[in-house]
């Protein structure tokens, strides 16, 4: 059984009609509305005990720039209104099924419900949904989720490996770039901070490490931490701390923006490259290092 075109409902263009998966396939949807019980001994989410799937919805036909009305309905009256007795009402029990709804393709009722749910605006996975409609479920692709989880795990492992291989003498500039203090901390404490960041924010960590200007950014971050240079907010300039001499004008005085601007300048302009060499020379005299 497939969605039936009746009245204004289910007049679905062929290119939008969901194709039924192979007979016997289990299609799973995850319910999105739940809460956490503060008195529960577990961290498991609590879903609604019973829920009626909305009988009507719609999706956007991008080809014809119009909304298509859909519904679990098999008959309308002379005025085009859905006949109450011919509206299919589907009650589900999210809590009893751990927050999932499973449909078996090949079962006529499930086939109809599958096509309806795929097109409904309350399905978060529907790219043609009405975003003003509150989503109550989404189709689950366990293989895709497992693949994504494995990719995330591989990224974490790579980030942690890189963090664990940082040379001791480089720990101060890594810490400075990531926004951590290192003065007065032992090597183990500094490594813990960096490796924790790599584990918890692996994507952000890898973005910074793979940045083509990473070395320049890490050294200017360390120079700011060690007060070799400073940001003069009134003059909107980056300056040498000892002589108060100008290094460069600043469009934005936010530290991250300053670091980005300095890296771009020091990597391209001859004057910028010369300044950076001077900065490295001054940094070497600060003997920035972690506590023994």
Coordinates of N, CA, C and O in Angstrom, one line a residue, residues 184-276:
X184 N 55.2 28.0 35.7 CA 55.0 27.4 37.0 C 54.4 26.0 37.0 O 54.2 25.3 38.0
X185 N 54.1 25.5 35.8 CA 53.5 24.1 35.7 C 54.6 23.1 35.3 O 55.5 23.5 34.5
X186 N 54.4 21.9 35.7 CA 55.4 20.8 35.3 C 55.1 20.4 33.9 O 54.0 20.6 33.4
X187 N 56.0 19.6 33.3 CA 55.8 19.1 32.0 C 54.5 18.2 31.9 O 53.8 18.3 31.0
X188 N 54.3 17.4 33.0 CA 53.2 16.5 33.0 C 51.9 17.3 33.0 O 50.9 17.0 32.3
X189 N 51.8 18.4 33.7 CA 50.6 19.3 33.8 C 50.4 19.9 32.5 O 49.2 20.0 32.0
X190 N 51.4 20.4 31.8 CA 51.3 21.1 30.6 C 50.8 20.1 29.5 O 49.9 20.4 28.7
X191 N 51.4 18.9 29.5 CA 51.1 17.9 28.5 C 49.6 17.5 28.7 O 48.9 17.2 27.8
X192 N 49.2 17.4 30.0 CA 47.8 17.0 30.3 C 46.8 18.0 29.7 O 45.8 17.6 29.1
X193 N 47.1 19.3 29.8 CA 46.2 20.3 29.3 C 46.2 20.2 27.7 O 45.1 20.2 27.2
X194 N 47.3 20.0 27.1 CA 47.3 20.0 25.6 C 46.6 18.7 25.2 O 45.8 18.7 24.2
X195 N 46.9 17.6 25.8 CA 46.4 16.3 25.3 C 44.9 16.3 25.6 O 44.1 15.7 24.9
X196 N 44.4 16.9 26.7 CA 43.0 17.0 27.0 C 42.3 17.8 25.9 O 41.2 17.4 25.5
X197 N 42.9 18.9 25.5 CA 42.3 19.7 24.4 C 42.2 18.9 23.2 O 41.2 18.9 22.4
X198 N 43.3 18.1 22.9 CA 43.3 17.3 21.6 C 42.2 16.2 21.7 O 41.7 15.9 20.7
X199 N 41.9 15.7 22.9 CA 40.9 14.7 23.0 C 39.5 15.3 22.9 O 38.6 14.8 22.2
X200 N 39.3 16.4 23.7 CA 38.0 16.9 23.8 C 37.6 17.8 22.6 O 36.4 17.9 22.2
X201 N 38.6 18.5 22.0 CA 38.4 19.4 20.8 C 39.3 19.0 19.7 O 40.0 19.8 19.2
X202 N 39.2 17.7 19.3 CA 40.1 17.2 18.3 C 40.1 17.9 17.0 O 41.1 18.2 16.3
X203 N 38.9 18.3 16.5 CA 38.8 19.0 15.3 C 39.5 20.4 15.3 O 40.2 20.7 14.4
X204 N 39.2 21.1 16.4 CA 39.8 22.4 16.6 C 41.3 22.3 16.7 O 42.1 23.1 16.2
X205 N 41.8 21.2 17.4 CA 43.2 21.0 17.6 C 43.9 20.8 16.3 O 44.9 21.4 15.9
X206 N 43.3 19.9 15.5 CA 43.9 19.5 14.2 C 43.9 20.7 13.2 O 44.8 20.9 12.4
X207 N 42.8 21.5 13.3 CA 42.7 22.7 12.4 C 43.9 23.7 12.7 O 44.5 24.2 11.8
X208 N 44.3 23.8 14.0 CA 45.3 24.7 14.4 C 46.7 24.1 14.0 O 47.6 24.8 13.5
X209 N 46.8 22.8 14.2 CA 48.1 22.2 13.9 C 48.4 22.2 12.4 O 49.5 22.3 12.0
X210 N 47.4 22.0 11.6 CA 47.5 21.9 10.2 C 47.5 23.2 9.5 O 47.7 23.3 8.3
X211 N 47.3 24.3 10.3 CA 47.3 25.7 9.7 C 48.7 25.9 9.1 O 49.7 25.7 9.8
X212 N 48.7 26.4 7.9 CA 50.0 26.6 7.2 C 50.9 27.7 8.0 O 52.1 27.7 7.8
X213 N 50.2 28.5 8.8 CA 50.9 29.5 9.6 C 51.1 29.1 11.0 O 51.3 30.0 11.9
X214 N 51.0 27.8 11.3 CA 51.0 27.3 12.7 C 52.2 27.8 13.4 O 52.1 28.4 14.6
X215 N 53.4 27.7 12.9 CA 54.6 28.0 13.6 C 54.6 29.5 13.9 O 54.9 29.9 15.1
X216 N 54.3 30.4 12.9 CA 54.3 31.8 13.2 C 53.2 32.1 14.3 O 53.5 32.9 15.2
X217 N 52.1 31.5 14.2 CA 51.0 31.8 15.2 C 51.4 31.4 16.6 O 51.1 32.0 17.6
X218 N 52.0 30.2 16.6 CA 52.4 29.7 18.0 C 53.5 30.6 18.6 O 53.4 30.9 19.8
X219 N 54.4 31.1 17.8 CA 55.5 32.0 18.3 C 54.9 33.4 18.7 O 55.3 33.9 19.7
X220 N 54.0 33.9 17.9 CA 53.5 35.2 18.3 C 52.6 35.1 19.5 O 52.5 36.0 20.4
X221 N 51.9 33.9 19.7 CA 51.1 33.7 20.9 C 52.0 33.6 22.1 O 51.7 34.2 23.1
X222 N 53.1 33.0 21.9 CA 54.1 32.9 23.1 C 54.7 34.3 23.4 O 54.9 34.6 24.5
X223 N 55.0 35.0 22.3 CA 55.5 36.4 22.5 C 54.5 37.3 23.3 O 55.0 38.1 24.1
X224 N 53.3 37.1 23.0 CA 52.3 37.9 23.7 C 52.2 37.4 25.2 O 52.1 38.3 26.1
X225 N 52.3 36.1 25.4 CA 52.3 35.6 26.8 C 53.5 36.0 27.6 O 53.4 36.3 28.8
X226 N 54.6 36.1 26.9 CA 55.9 36.4 27.6 C 56.2 37.9 27.6 O 57.2 38.4 28.0
X227 N 55.2 38.7 27.1 CA 55.3 40.1 27.1 C 56.5 40.6 26.3 O 57.1 41.6 26.6
X228 N 56.8 39.9 25.2 CA 57.8 40.4 24.3 C 57.2 41.4 23.4 O 57.8 42.4 23.0
X229 N 55.9 41.2 23.1 CA 55.1 42.2 22.3 C 53.8 42.4 23.1 O 53.4 41.6 24.0
X230 N 53.1 43.4 22.8 CA 51.8 43.7 23.4 C 50.9 44.4 22.4 O 51.3 45.0 21.4
X231 N 49.6 44.3 22.7 CA 48.6 45.0 21.9 C 48.2 46.3 22.5 O 47.7 46.4 23.6
X232 N 48.6 47.4 21.8 CA 48.2 48.7 22.3 C 46.8 49.0 21.8 O 46.6 49.4 20.6
X233 N 45.8 48.9 22.7 CA 44.4 49.0 22.3 C 44.1 50.5 21.9 O 43.2 50.7 21.0
X234 N 44.7 51.4 22.5 CA 44.4 52.8 22.2 C 44.9 53.2 20.8 O 44.2 53.9 20.1
X235 N 46.2 52.8 20.5 CA 46.7 53.1 19.2 C 46.4 52.1 18.2 O 46.6 52.4 17.0
X236 N 45.8 51.0 18.6 CA 45.4 49.9 17.7 C 46.6 49.5 16.9 O 46.6 49.4 15.7
X237 N 47.7 49.1 17.7 CA 48.9 48.7 17.1 C 49.5 47.5 17.9 O 49.3 47.4 19.1
X238 N 50.3 46.7 17.2 CA 51.1 45.7 17.9 C 52.4 46.3 18.1 O 53.0 46.8 17.2
X239 N 52.9 46.2 19.4 CA 54.2 47.0 19.7 C 55.2 46.1 20.4 O 54.8 45.1 21.0
X240 N 56.5 46.5 20.4 CA 57.5 45.8 21.2 C 57.3 46.3 22.6 O 57.1 47.5 22.9
X241 N 57.4 45.4 23.5 CA 57.3 45.7 24.9 C 58.4 46.5 25.5 O 58.2 47.4 26.4
X242 N 59.7 46.2 25.0 CA 60.8 46.9 25.6 C 61.0 48.4 25.1 O 61.1 49.3 25.9
X243 N 60.8 48.6 23.8 CA 61.0 49.9 23.2 C 59.7 50.7 23.0 O 59.8 51.9 22.7
X244 N 58.6 50.0 23.1 CA 57.3 50.6 22.8 C 57.2 50.9 21.3 O 56.3 51.7 20.8
X245 N 58.1 50.4 20.5 CA 58.1 50.7 19.1 C 57.0 49.9 18.3 O 56.6 48.8 18.8
X246 N 56.6 50.5 17.2 CA 55.5 49.9 16.5 C 56.0 48.7 15.7 O 57.1 48.7 15.1
X247 N 55.1 47.7 15.6 CA 55.3 46.5 14.8 C 54.4 46.6 13.6 O 54.8 46.5 12.4
X248 N 53.1 46.7 13.9 CA 52.1 46.8 12.8 C 50.8 47.4 13.3 O 50.5 47.4 14.5
X249 N 50.1 48.0 12.3 CA 48.8 48.6 12.6 C 47.8 47.4 12.7 O 47.9 46.4 12.0
X250 N 46.7 47.6 13.5 CA 45.7 46.6 13.7 C 44.3 47.0 13.2 O 43.9 48.1 13.6
X251 N 43.7 46.2 12.5 CA 42.3 46.5 12.1 C 41.4 46.1 13.3 O 40.4 46.8 13.6
X252 N 41.7 45.0 13.9 CA 40.9 44.4 15.0 C 41.9 44.1 16.1 O 42.9 43.5 15.9
X253 N 41.5 44.5 17.3 CA 42.4 44.3 18.5 C 42.1 43.0 19.2 O 42.8 42.8 20.3
X254 N 41.2 42.2 18.8 CA 40.9 40.9 19.4 C 42.2 40.1 19.2 O 42.7 40.0 18.1
X255 N 42.6 39.4 20.3 CA 43.9 38.7 20.2 C 44.0 37.7 19.1 O 45.0 37.6 18.4
X256 N 42.9 36.9 18.9 CA 42.9 35.9 17.8 C 43.0 36.6 16.5 O 43.7 36.0 15.6
X257 N 42.4 37.7 16.3 CA 42.5 38.4 15.0 C 43.9 39.0 14.8 O 44.4 39.1 13.7
X258 N 44.5 39.5 15.9 CA 45.8 40.0 15.9 C 46.8 38.9 15.4 O 47.7 39.1 14.6
X259 N 46.6 37.7 16.0 CA 47.5 36.6 15.7 C 47.4 36.2 14.2 O 48.4 36.0 13.5
X260 N 46.1 36.2 13.7 CA 45.9 35.9 12.3 C 46.5 36.9 11.4 O 47.2 36.6 10.4
X261 N 46.3 38.2 11.7 CA 46.9 39.3 10.9 C 48.4 39.3 10.9 O 49.0 39.5 9.9
X262 N 49.0 39.1 12.1 CA 50.5 39.0 12.2 C 51.0 37.9 11.3 O 52.0 38.0 10.6
X263 N 50.4 36.7 11.4 CA 50.8 35.5 10.7 C 50.8 35.8 9.2 O 51.7 35.4 8.4
X264 N 49.7 36.4 8.7 CA 49.6 36.7 7.3 C 50.7 37.6 6.8 O 51.3 37.5 5.8
X265 N 50.9 38.6 7.7 CA 52.0 39.7 7.3 C 53.4 39.1 7.4 O 54.2 39.3 6.5
X266 N 53.6 38.4 8.5 CA 55.0 37.8 8.7 C 55.4 36.7 7.7 O 56.5 36.4 7.5
X267 N 54.4 36.1 7.1 CA 54.6 35.0 6.1 C 54.8 35.5 4.7 O 55.4 34.8 3.9
X268 N 54.4 36.8 4.4 CA 54.4 37.3 3.0 C 55.4 38.4 2.8 O 56.2 38.5 1.8
X269 N 55.3 39.4 3.7 CA 56.0 40.7 3.5 C 57.5 40.5 4.0 O 57.7 39.9 5.1
X270 N 58.4 41.1 3.3 CA 59.8 41.0 3.7 C 60.0 41.7 5.1 O 60.7 41.1 5.9
X271 N 59.4 42.8 5.3 CA 59.5 43.5 6.6 C 58.9 42.6 7.7 O 59.5 42.5 8.8
X272 N 57.8 42.0 7.3 CA 57.2 41.1 8.3 C 58.1 39.9 8.7 O 58.2 39.5 9.8
X273 N 58.8 39.3 7.7 CA 59.7 38.2 7.9 C 60.9 38.7 8.8 O 61.3 37.9 9.7
X274 N 61.3 39.9 8.5 CA 62.5 40.4 9.3 C 62.0 40.6 10.8 O 62.8 40.3 11.7
X275 N 60.8 41.1 10.9 CA 60.3 41.4 12.3 C 60.2 40.0 13.0 O 60.5 39.9 14.2
X276 N 59.7 39.0 12.3 CA 59.5 37.7 12.9 C 60.8 37.1 13.4 O 60.9 36.5 14.5

